[in-house]
XYZ file of C-alpha atoms in Angstrom:
683
model
C -5.497 -12.732 -26.322
C -8.842 -14.105 -27.107
C -11.495 -11.302 -27.841
C -15.442 -11.877 -28.090
C -17.803 -10.214 -30.407
C -21.420 -10.508 -30.936
C -23.864 -8.647 -33.108
C -21.313 -6.009 -33.890
C -20.573 -5.507 -30.163
C -16.918 -5.100 -29.064
C -15.479 -7.300 -26.218
C -16.047 -4.623 -23.579
C -19.737 -4.015 -24.859
C -20.543 -7.795 -24.785
C -19.070 -8.214 -21.331
C -21.154 -5.106 -20.036
C -24.315 -6.681 -21.766
C -23.566 -10.136 -19.926
C -23.235 -8.382 -16.591
C -26.211 -6.122 -17.205
C -28.290 -8.952 -17.941
C -27.366 -10.841 -14.979
C -27.837 -7.870 -12.693
C -31.247 -7.384 -14.107
C -32.600 -10.842 -13.736
C -31.297 -10.939 -10.148
C -33.220 -7.581 -9.448
C -36.375 -8.976 -11.047
C -36.327 -12.277 -9.237
C -35.085 -11.004 -5.919
C -38.747 -11.434 -4.455
C -39.182 -15.124 -5.741
C -35.793 -16.418 -5.603
C -34.226 -14.838 -2.654
C -31.009 -16.911 -2.687
C -29.956 -14.742 -5.639
C -29.479 -11.657 -3.615
C -28.210 -13.197 -0.418
C -26.029 -16.403 -0.567
C -27.784 -19.020 1.553
C -25.668 -19.749 5.027
C -26.544 -23.562 4.368
C -24.270 -23.374 1.448
C -21.400 -21.917 3.350
C -18.565 -24.296 3.945
C -16.626 -24.427 7.399
C -13.566 -23.236 5.654
C -12.413 -21.033 8.481
C -12.563 -23.715 11.082
C -10.803 -26.113 8.687
C -7.983 -23.783 7.667
C -7.594 -22.884 11.492
C -7.455 -26.572 12.602
C -5.309 -27.493 9.742
C -2.835 -24.620 10.148
C -2.743 -24.940 13.876
C -1.838 -28.618 13.576
C 1.216 -27.596 11.150
C 2.029 -25.014 13.361
C 2.052 -27.235 16.533
C 4.531 -29.541 14.573
C 6.782 -26.436 13.610
C 6.450 -24.776 16.968
C 9.571 -26.447 18.572
C 11.677 -25.592 15.632
C 10.132 -21.981 15.430
C 10.775 -21.312 19.195
C 14.251 -22.456 18.794
C 14.850 -20.107 15.630
C 13.170 -17.498 17.864
C 15.621 -17.868 20.887
C 18.572 -17.889 18.622
C 17.525 -14.693 16.892
C 17.135 -13.190 20.233
C 20.976 -13.101 20.660
C 21.650 -10.646 17.607
C 18.530 -8.580 18.688
C 19.800 -8.184 22.255
C 23.282 -7.449 20.857
C 22.118 -4.701 18.587
C 20.023 -3.180 21.347
C 23.195 -3.181 23.769
C 25.332 -1.524 21.171
C 22.984 1.176 20.219
C 22.095 1.782 23.901
C 25.954 1.833 24.811
C 27.082 4.037 22.210
C 26.860 7.671 23.480
C 24.554 9.789 21.163
C 27.241 12.355 20.127
C 29.186 9.640 18.673
C 26.252 7.818 16.941
C 25.162 11.227 15.426
C 28.597 11.994 14.493
C 29.084 8.625 12.713
C 25.616 8.949 10.897
C 26.557 12.580 9.787
C 29.945 11.245 8.468
C 28.040 8.440 6.461
C 25.736 11.161 5.091
C 28.820 13.217 4.097
C 30.353 10.400 2.241
C 27.136 9.386 0.503
C 25.750 12.733 -0.272
C 27.963 15.675 0.744
C 27.040 18.524 2.809
C 23.242 18.395 2.232
C 23.004 14.746 3.237
C 25.179 15.304 6.171
C 23.060 18.405 7.466
C 19.838 16.231 6.965
C 21.524 13.477 9.233
C 22.313 16.054 11.862
C 19.010 17.874 11.822
C 17.032 14.633 11.797
C 18.841 12.920 14.706
C 18.853 16.099 16.529
C 15.248 16.319 16.594
C 14.997 12.699 17.467
C 17.285 13.472 20.454
C 15.564 16.334 21.681
C 12.164 14.660 21.385
C 12.969 12.302 24.342
C 12.252 9.183 22.281
C 16.006 8.390 21.671
C 16.068 4.996 23.586
C 12.907 3.974 21.595
C 14.214 5.056 18.571
C 17.407 3.083 19.073
C 15.441 -0.044 19.731
C 13.509 0.551 16.588
C 16.664 0.728 14.599
C 18.031 -2.485 16.404
C 14.889 -4.338 15.139
C 15.802 -2.824 11.605
C 19.299 -3.646 11.762
C 18.670 -7.437 12.369
C 15.660 -7.907 10.163
C 17.039 -6.161 7.050
C 20.156 -8.621 6.802
C 17.861 -11.421 7.149
C 15.394 -10.149 4.582
C 18.175 -9.349 2.191
C 19.766 -12.874 2.648
C 16.339 -14.506 2.126
C 15.376 -12.176 -0.852
C 18.453 -12.506 -2.685
C 18.562 -16.312 -2.233
C 14.820 -16.413 -3.715
C 15.907 -14.113 -6.628
C 19.177 -15.992 -7.486
C 17.032 -19.358 -7.302
C 14.424 -17.887 -9.616
C 17.033 -16.712 -11.966
C 18.975 -20.025 -12.144
C 15.981 -22.488 -12.361
C 13.664 -21.006 -15.129
C 11.041 -23.769 -14.296
C 10.596 -22.292 -10.879
C 10.274 -18.733 -12.012
C 6.598 -18.784 -12.489
C 5.563 -20.338 -9.256
C 8.079 -18.062 -7.282
C 6.639 -14.893 -9.055
C 3.252 -16.164 -7.960
C 4.311 -16.588 -4.498
C 5.925 -13.105 -4.393
C 2.668 -11.789 -5.595
C 0.738 -13.483 -2.744
C 3.218 -12.154 -0.312
C 2.880 -8.550 -1.495
C -0.858 -8.610 -1.650
C -1.501 -10.396 1.528
C -2.322 -7.580 4.317
C 0.518 -7.243 6.587
C -1.448 -8.009 9.765
C -2.455 -11.526 8.374
C 1.303 -12.402 8.713
C 1.063 -11.704 12.345
C -1.541 -14.059 13.489
C 0.212 -17.327 12.664
C 3.614 -15.776 13.469
C 2.184 -15.095 16.930
C 0.971 -18.663 17.295
C 4.291 -20.131 16.100
C 6.887 -17.697 17.584
C 4.789 -16.255 20.667
C 4.751 -12.487 21.701
C 7.741 -10.211 21.908
C 10.094 -8.166 19.634
C 11.649 -11.398 17.871
C 8.227 -11.922 16.339
C 8.238 -8.369 14.843
C 11.682 -8.897 13.638
C 10.656 -12.063 11.845
C 7.508 -10.512 10.516
C 9.353 -7.607 9.278
C 11.972 -9.795 7.438
C 9.098 -11.880 5.781
C 7.412 -8.574 4.616
C 10.781 -6.958 3.380
C 11.993 -9.986 1.435
C 9.804 -9.856 -1.686
C 11.124 -6.517 -3.038
C 14.679 -7.728 -2.643
C 13.788 -10.874 -4.641
C 12.020 -9.018 -7.328
C 14.831 -6.680 -7.891
C 17.703 -9.293 -7.957
C 15.747 -11.290 -10.330
C 14.976 -8.094 -12.575
C 18.700 -7.266 -12.295
C 20.186 -10.429 -13.320
C 17.574 -10.683 -16.164
C 18.724 -7.161 -17.409
C 22.531 -8.182 -17.635
C 23.578 -7.570 -21.202
C 23.982 -10.835 -23.173
C 27.327 -9.703 -24.287
C 28.493 -9.528 -20.641
C 27.207 -12.978 -19.890
C 28.920 -14.575 -23.048
C 32.205 -12.818 -22.128
C 31.974 -14.684 -18.859
C 31.485 -17.985 -20.646
C 34.200 -17.296 -23.055
C 36.441 -16.576 -19.979
C 36.015 -20.073 -19.001
C 34.580 -19.437 -15.753
C 32.341 -21.935 -13.846
C 28.591 -21.083 -13.298
C 29.293 -19.725 -9.648
C 32.168 -17.653 -11.012
C 29.921 -16.150 -13.683
C 27.103 -15.396 -11.257
C 28.972 -13.962 -8.409
C 31.754 -12.210 -10.293
C 30.263 -11.021 -13.351
C 26.401 -10.882 -13.298
C 25.639 -9.831 -9.810
C 28.213 -6.893 -10.150
C 26.770 -5.868 -13.285
C 23.301 -6.072 -11.662
C 24.540 -3.956 -8.858
C 22.290 -0.790 -9.279
C 19.109 -2.840 -9.678
C 19.906 -4.801 -6.711
C 20.758 -1.696 -4.637
C 17.106 -0.555 -5.503
C 16.020 -3.721 -3.846
C 18.100 -2.917 -0.779
C 16.290 0.485 -0.718
C 12.827 -0.940 -0.835
C 13.830 -3.823 1.565
C 14.909 -1.057 4.237
C 11.810 0.909 3.782
C 9.547 -2.123 3.989
C 11.280 -3.450 7.162
C 10.976 -0.165 8.816
C 7.248 0.013 8.066
C 6.608 -3.564 9.162
C 8.451 -2.930 12.476
C 5.998 -0.234 13.476
C 2.905 -2.425 12.704
C 4.537 -5.493 14.421
C 4.427 -3.442 17.644
C 0.756 -4.497 17.910
C 1.918 -7.915 18.968
C 5.582 -7.226 20.090
C 4.790 -5.012 23.080
C 8.309 -3.692 22.971
C 9.740 -0.293 24.008
C 10.132 1.087 20.481
C 8.624 3.897 18.477
C 5.671 1.838 17.059
C 4.664 0.977 20.581
C 4.759 4.486 21.812
C 2.562 5.556 18.710
C 0.156 2.725 19.469
C -0.093 3.607 23.215
C -0.441 7.457 22.982
C -3.128 6.810 20.266
C -5.067 4.516 22.434
C -4.899 7.285 25.101
C -5.990 9.926 22.712
C -2.750 11.933 23.415
C -2.280 13.162 20.067
C 0.494 15.657 20.489
C 2.852 12.806 21.846
C 1.351 10.652 19.122
C 2.548 13.008 16.607
C 5.766 13.534 18.034
C 6.508 9.802 18.092
C 5.217 9.476 14.564
C 7.391 12.306 13.493
C 10.529 10.190 14.684
C 9.421 7.371 12.596
C 9.235 9.843 9.622
C 12.645 11.123 10.350
C 14.141 7.581 10.369
C 12.381 6.739 7.253
C 13.525 9.924 5.371
C 17.112 9.091 6.589
C 17.027 5.707 5.616
C 15.453 6.311 2.165
C 17.603 9.214 1.208
C 21.026 7.409 2.164
C 20.028 4.050 0.694
C 18.769 5.790 -2.593
C 22.287 6.971 -3.047
C 23.266 3.300 -3.644
C 20.638 2.969 -6.425
C 22.676 5.707 -8.522
C 25.410 4.980 -11.007
C 28.732 4.621 -9.164
C 30.149 8.029 -8.656
C 33.252 9.501 -6.607
C 32.347 9.530 -2.733
C 33.155 12.590 -0.941
C 36.467 13.210 0.837
C 36.718 10.631 3.446
C 39.141 12.480 5.670
C 36.198 14.895 6.508
C 34.163 12.038 7.574
C 36.705 10.657 9.702
C 37.288 14.199 11.377
C 33.442 14.204 12.054
C 33.575 10.827 13.635
C 36.689 11.882 15.703
C 34.873 15.149 16.912
C 31.990 12.963 18.001
C 34.150 10.574 19.943
C 36.063 13.122 21.565
C 32.962 14.848 22.586
C 31.721 11.658 24.109
C 34.908 11.077 25.920
C 35.238 14.683 27.224
C 31.527 15.035 28.394
C 30.929 11.439 29.213
C 29.496 12.130 32.936
C 27.398 15.114 31.664
C 25.629 13.399 28.729
C 23.183 11.765 30.883
C 20.147 9.663 29.789
C 19.136 10.800 26.273
C 15.518 9.468 27.150
C 15.363 12.727 29.393
C 15.845 15.010 26.931
C 11.996 16.039 26.657
C 12.715 19.459 25.026
C 9.796 19.185 22.643
C 7.155 18.271 25.078
C 6.119 21.781 25.015
C 5.554 21.600 21.236
C 3.515 18.267 21.754
C 1.369 19.931 24.555
C 0.898 23.091 22.663
C -0.264 20.949 19.569
C -2.568 19.046 21.809
C -4.351 22.074 23.285
C -4.451 23.751 19.851
C -5.889 20.750 18.497
C -8.396 20.481 21.065
C -9.482 24.162 20.831
C -9.555 23.702 17.050
C -11.897 20.770 17.065
C -14.198 22.400 19.577
C -14.284 25.628 17.734
C -14.708 24.065 14.445
C -16.744 21.014 15.666
C -19.951 21.957 13.595
C -18.047 22.586 10.339
C -16.006 19.338 10.922
C -19.014 17.374 11.663
C -21.009 18.891 8.690
C -18.219 17.946 6.281
C -17.965 14.428 7.584
C -21.596 13.810 7.656
C -22.072 15.312 4.101
C -19.545 12.776 2.644
C -20.936 9.963 4.853
C -24.554 10.661 3.778
C -24.217 11.719 0.275
C -21.207 9.688 -0.929
C -20.017 6.975 1.223
C -23.541 5.538 2.542
C -25.222 5.564 -0.911
C -22.366 3.552 -2.475
C -22.300 1.234 0.509
C -25.958 0.376 0.897
C -27.621 2.077 -2.206
C -29.944 4.949 -2.810
C -32.923 2.962 -1.894
C -31.751 2.452 1.794
C -29.579 5.532 2.295
C -31.855 8.239 1.242
C -33.973 8.847 4.347
C -35.443 11.797 5.960
C -32.899 11.613 8.592
C -30.084 11.983 5.934
C -31.273 13.481 2.705
C -34.659 15.078 4.009
C -37.020 12.761 2.096
C -37.750 9.230 1.557
C -36.445 7.198 -1.326
C -39.371 5.441 -3.241
C -39.662 2.848 -6.195
C -40.763 5.552 -8.384
C -37.677 7.356 -7.847
C -35.746 3.979 -8.754
C -37.686 3.819 -11.976
C -36.810 7.323 -12.749
C -32.991 6.582 -12.243
C -33.151 3.478 -14.481
C -35.242 5.278 -16.936
C -32.672 8.275 -17.159
C -29.638 5.870 -17.266
C -31.515 3.945 -20.112
C -32.256 7.185 -22.044
C -28.769 8.319 -21.810
C -27.360 4.878 -22.637
C -29.556 4.725 -25.731
C -28.249 8.123 -26.915
C -24.760 7.089 -26.324
C -25.284 3.767 -28.380
C -26.793 5.754 -31.210
C -23.574 7.794 -31.404
C -21.294 4.565 -31.395
C -20.688 4.465 -27.766
C -22.479 1.372 -27.045
C -20.153 0.062 -24.280
C -20.178 3.328 -22.320
C -24.032 3.280 -22.462
C -24.047 -0.273 -20.990
C -21.604 0.627 -18.280
C -23.709 3.639 -17.336
C -26.776 1.422 -17.051
C -24.584 -0.991 -14.774
C -23.438 2.153 -12.739
C -27.040 3.085 -12.114
C -27.929 -0.486 -10.828
C -24.820 -0.324 -8.500
C -25.675 2.998 -7.108
C -29.370 2.110 -6.418
C -28.493 -1.214 -4.970
C -25.318 -0.559 -3.007
C -21.971 -2.353 -3.460
C -22.301 -4.024 -0.042
C -25.761 -5.505 -1.265
C -25.060 -6.480 -4.770
C -26.379 -10.041 -5.737
C -23.356 -12.506 -5.827
C -24.114 -13.813 -9.389
C -23.782 -10.255 -10.796
C -20.403 -10.069 -8.994
C -19.014 -13.243 -10.093
C -20.370 -12.871 -13.797
C -19.169 -9.361 -13.983
C -15.844 -9.832 -12.648
C -15.323 -12.824 -14.935
C -16.690 -10.751 -17.813
C -14.331 -7.903 -17.082
C -11.376 -10.426 -16.690
C -11.985 -11.811 -19.866
C -11.851 -8.621 -21.697
C -8.624 -7.457 -19.930
C -6.810 -10.822 -19.963
C -8.611 -13.563 -21.759
C -10.454 -16.758 -20.632
C -7.597 -17.837 -18.282
C -7.778 -14.641 -16.220
C -11.596 -15.082 -16.344
C -11.470 -18.546 -14.991
C -9.106 -17.516 -12.176
C -11.264 -14.520 -11.129
C -14.397 -16.897 -11.047
C -12.757 -19.659 -9.044
C -10.963 -17.200 -6.504
C -14.326 -15.359 -5.919
C -16.105 -18.412 -5.318
C -13.703 -19.580 -2.799
C -14.644 -16.207 -0.861
C -18.321 -16.865 -1.517
C -18.459 -20.328 -0.059
C -16.162 -19.435 2.985
C -18.667 -17.000 4.422
C -16.704 -14.112 4.065
C -18.656 -12.590 1.182
C -20.501 -9.857 2.889
C -17.305 -8.474 4.554
C -15.446 -8.786 1.226
C -18.125 -6.397 -0.362
C -17.491 -4.005 2.350
C -13.847 -4.003 1.948
C -14.367 -3.625 -1.864
C -16.748 -0.801 -1.353
C -14.527 1.286 0.836
C -11.216 0.627 -0.991
C -13.081 1.331 -4.328
C -14.501 4.490 -3.047
C -10.902 5.618 -1.998
C -9.511 4.697 -5.291
C -11.915 6.516 -7.242
C -11.289 9.543 -5.043
C -7.477 9.079 -5.546
C -7.961 8.641 -9.267
C -9.851 12.087 -9.345
C -7.550 13.990 -7.097
C -4.421 12.346 -7.992
C -5.057 12.368 -11.776
C -5.751 15.997 -11.464
C -2.750 16.904 -9.688
C -0.698 14.894 -11.927
C -2.025 16.582 -14.872
C -1.357 19.963 -13.210
C 2.141 18.904 -12.453
C 2.697 17.792 -15.944
C 1.751 20.982 -17.474
C 3.388 23.213 -14.737
C 7.067 22.758 -13.591
C 6.242 25.199 -10.865
C 3.412 22.994 -9.556
C 5.612 19.956 -9.643
C 8.358 21.662 -7.730
C 5.788 22.027 -4.970
C 4.071 18.797 -5.099
C 7.236 16.494 -5.371
C 8.464 17.142 -1.796
C 5.100 16.377 -0.456
C 4.970 13.131 -2.653
C 8.474 12.218 -1.345
C 7.336 12.855 2.164
C 4.103 10.657 1.825
C 5.864 7.687 0.261
C 8.553 7.458 3.155
C 5.873 7.831 6.069
C 5.129 4.442 7.366
C 1.535 3.287 6.981
C 0.767 3.656 10.683
C 1.429 7.181 10.968
C -1.132 8.059 8.508
C -3.683 7.370 10.965
C -2.671 9.965 13.616
C -3.687 13.259 11.831
C -7.133 11.942 10.615
C -7.862 10.388 14.034
C -7.154 13.739 15.690
C -9.391 15.741 13.687
C -12.426 13.224 12.826
C -12.156 10.692 15.668
C -12.798 7.010 15.208
C -15.035 6.137 12.112
C -15.263 4.875 8.536
C -14.686 8.436 7.301
C -11.288 8.737 9.032
C -10.320 5.365 7.472
C -11.327 6.754 4.219
C -9.131 9.655 4.461
C -6.089 7.742 5.718
C -6.605 5.425 2.661
C -6.464 8.110 0.242
C -3.562 9.896 1.883
C -1.506 6.876 1.478
C -2.711 5.709 -1.947
C -2.796 8.988 -3.891
C 1.018 9.345 -4.545
C 1.335 6.611 -7.085
C -1.683 8.202 -9.141
C 0.017 11.610 -9.107
C 3.628 10.378 -10.080
C 2.505 7.988 -12.919
C -0.040 10.348 -14.448
C 2.743 13.183 -14.609
C 5.312 10.582 -15.872
C 2.989 9.230 -18.448
C 2.033 12.846 -19.693
C 5.625 13.926 -19.838
C 6.871 10.933 -21.650
C 4.893 11.834 -24.764
C 7.292 11.942 -27.605
C 8.074 15.566 -28.775
C 7.657 14.787 -32.511
C 3.928 13.761 -31.808
C 3.362 17.016 -29.864
C 5.076 19.011 -32.644
C 2.975 17.374 -35.126
C -0.124 18.153 -33.350
C 0.835 21.808 -32.764
C 1.534 22.090 -36.689
C -1.877 20.788 -37.461
C -3.367 23.743 -35.443
C -4.353 21.810 -32.325
C -4.905 23.811 -29.104
C -3.103 23.036 -25.887
C -6.310 21.259 -24.519
C -6.704 19.232 -27.618
C -3.175 18.081 -27.593
C -3.696 16.812 -23.860
C -6.822 15.313 -24.696
C -6.171 13.512 -27.913
C -2.399 13.116 -28.012
C -0.817 12.980 -24.525
C -3.580 11.517 -22.682
C -3.890 8.499 -25.027
C -0.079 7.937 -25.058
C 0.059 8.161 -21.329
C -2.806 5.778 -20.670
C -0.670 2.471 -19.954
C 1.325 4.373 -17.657
C -1.510 5.968 -15.968
C -3.095 2.563 -15.676
C -0.034 1.232 -13.866
C -0.493 4.112 -11.466
C -4.061 3.151 -10.871
C -2.895 -0.413 -10.156
C -0.350 0.641 -7.593
C -3.071 2.883 -6.038
C -5.481 -0.100 -5.851
C -2.820 -2.183 -3.978
C -1.821 0.564 -1.668
C -5.543 1.081 -0.932
C -5.993 -2.717 0.177
C -2.557 -2.528 2.305
C -3.752 0.369 4.125
C -7.392 -0.907 4.621
C -6.252 -3.290 7.001
C -4.149 -0.739 8.909
C -7.272 1.490 9.117
C -9.048 -1.305 10.837
C -7.379 0.191 13.951
C -9.802 3.405 13.624
C -13.103 1.866 12.691
C -13.516 0.081 9.336
C -15.611 -2.918 8.781
C -15.231 -5.807 6.628
C -12.165 -8.164 6.056
C -9.621 -5.504 7.432
C -11.633 -5.736 10.986
C -11.752 -9.430 10.789
C -8.011 -9.606 10.148
C -7.597 -7.319 13.199
C -10.022 -9.157 15.521
C -8.383 -12.527 14.453
C -5.009 -11.172 15.887
C -6.391 -10.059 19.053
C -8.002 -13.339 19.665
C -5.151 -15.376 18.109
C -7.717 -16.962 15.780
C -5.413 -18.389 12.991
C -8.314 -19.845 10.813
C -10.097 -16.316 10.550
C -6.862 -14.322 10.281
C -5.678 -16.613 7.149
C -8.994 -16.788 5.628
C -9.664 -12.985 5.774
C -6.072 -12.266 4.801
C -6.567 -14.587 1.762
C -9.655 -12.985 0.772
C -8.182 -9.614 0.953
C -5.291 -10.870 -1.053
C -7.795 -12.476 -3.723
C -9.415 -8.955 -4.275
C -6.292 -7.015 -4.627
C -4.959 -9.852 -6.931
C -7.728 -9.949 -9.299
C -7.841 -6.134 -9.358
C -4.130 -6.070 -10.135
C -4.249 -8.606 -12.945
C -7.384 -6.869 -14.505
C -5.638 -3.438 -14.566
C -2.268 -4.962 -15.919
C -4.265 -6.571 -18.535
C -5.661 -3.235 -19.735
C -2.435 -1.607 -19.490
C -0.801 -4.316 -21.667
C -3.684 -3.899 -24.310
C -2.972 -0.266 -24.506
C 0.848 -0.562 -24.852
C 0.095 -3.072 -27.755
C -2.348 -0.687 -29.469
C 0.456 2.089 -29.243
C 3.100 -0.233 -30.616
C 5.167 0.088 -27.352
């Protein structure tokens, strides 16, 4: 990897110096050269309109075939609905409990019985079955497409790079961005949700199939060749069975992605499923029923995750099949014996009092603690989020901070940062000193008000340090496309909110991860919470924050943190726990304290893993940012959501592509630093 050096500066120091000089020039010339701070509208290209007209022309050409495919997919969709609606609930619960027994024994069977029992008494059984029908049809389609892509990438190495890039784009493009062109292409209805779900769920399957095939031991492949099998026989009879465990991981991830996307697709489906119930009750501010419907989604997610996760384990004997058959027989006998008394499962609203109690309790809680909640929200908004967004110069007002910010205060901030930076430089921490100066400039100016040359040069310089000139050029070109497309201001707003959430996740998740690594008891308490948060679909995260803090940017900020904090916790703990025992023993023998071992031994060794956790947190934050547009964010997420409502394909694709570009650049930069740390540690 290429590295820069100049006048004794490291690559990071030189990159920081270049970014600092660019930012300083932009601030100094702001009055005389205004286009440095605000990109002229005359320079903006009509990219959104061009993309919209071009895509619409292509979609018009494809629409007949798409509508035919949609009509064909309606048959299995209706068949799945009819089957799940016809099967009596005692038999369906018994079959699920029997499957749980076969896969995981009595604990899995009990989980299935309790979970589906709660779904039944909630009154959302018909809507739940409609949701499962969507999953039952979309998942096989996603598995087929994903497996085909993975096998193709494995068999044709020349296509592997482009396919990997395509999968990266598919996983970084926001979910709502899929829906706009699909809505134009296929129209409204549940089939559109089915297709969107299959598209979203295919990449995890493709990645795991490719990874599993690549990890097949060379001696296994050689044995298949020596046996005289054809390439097809080698692939399907030897390599795919050998990669079964990794492929089953793909099946698990595919199932969870499909369920998550089915809920989001309810926005354009208008189908009588759980996603629609959640959306409808949220719009009516019926938070008790919204939580109840959201709990049904969580139950399905946990059951699907736990049962499919058993397929990812090494083959082991299944539990006694005779007991499973007996459970099914009991369910069938009960259905036949009480056929006339079963009634409509949608009428079993036994948990309605719970929902009503929750609604009234929440109303009383918010009224009683309105002042406290408002003060907490305003404190974070006025003293953290608003300064990050528009800078201290504009955020510090008599209305917010009690006094007016002045230019003299700005000089004091820069002077203090410069003095601290000079002290750090004298101690050999030149890069840290320069970064401190840059941070002071960003805080004074605000992320959404940053001059575009500074952002371009800073991102390119950081990319050069992380991944060399190719990544720097890629970042520069991709960010320039956002700049000239007219989406720059909205992109900076998205970068501000997601960046603030990621920083909060790094502090909160990193701290919890460290505590979990040091204390097994803490991890026993934290792990179930992490498991639950990772199985909750994105949509459901909006309900609790909306219930307490209402619509607004602060609610979106909390929802992003709740969704994105888990990878930071898990990867921080994993990295710290993977430190070799001999390194810890050597440090202990040299007289190091526990804090010194954590700081000087375990943390440096865990840095690559922690950086990968940060990378996942960033991607999760961008994914949630678009969903949070439903409750009051600005920026690209709001543009994507508005494009969906207006069927504006050009705006939807452009804003989705801009969001994917930001996520992709952040992903590549963090991965570059993680790889550099691995090389430094000899891993």
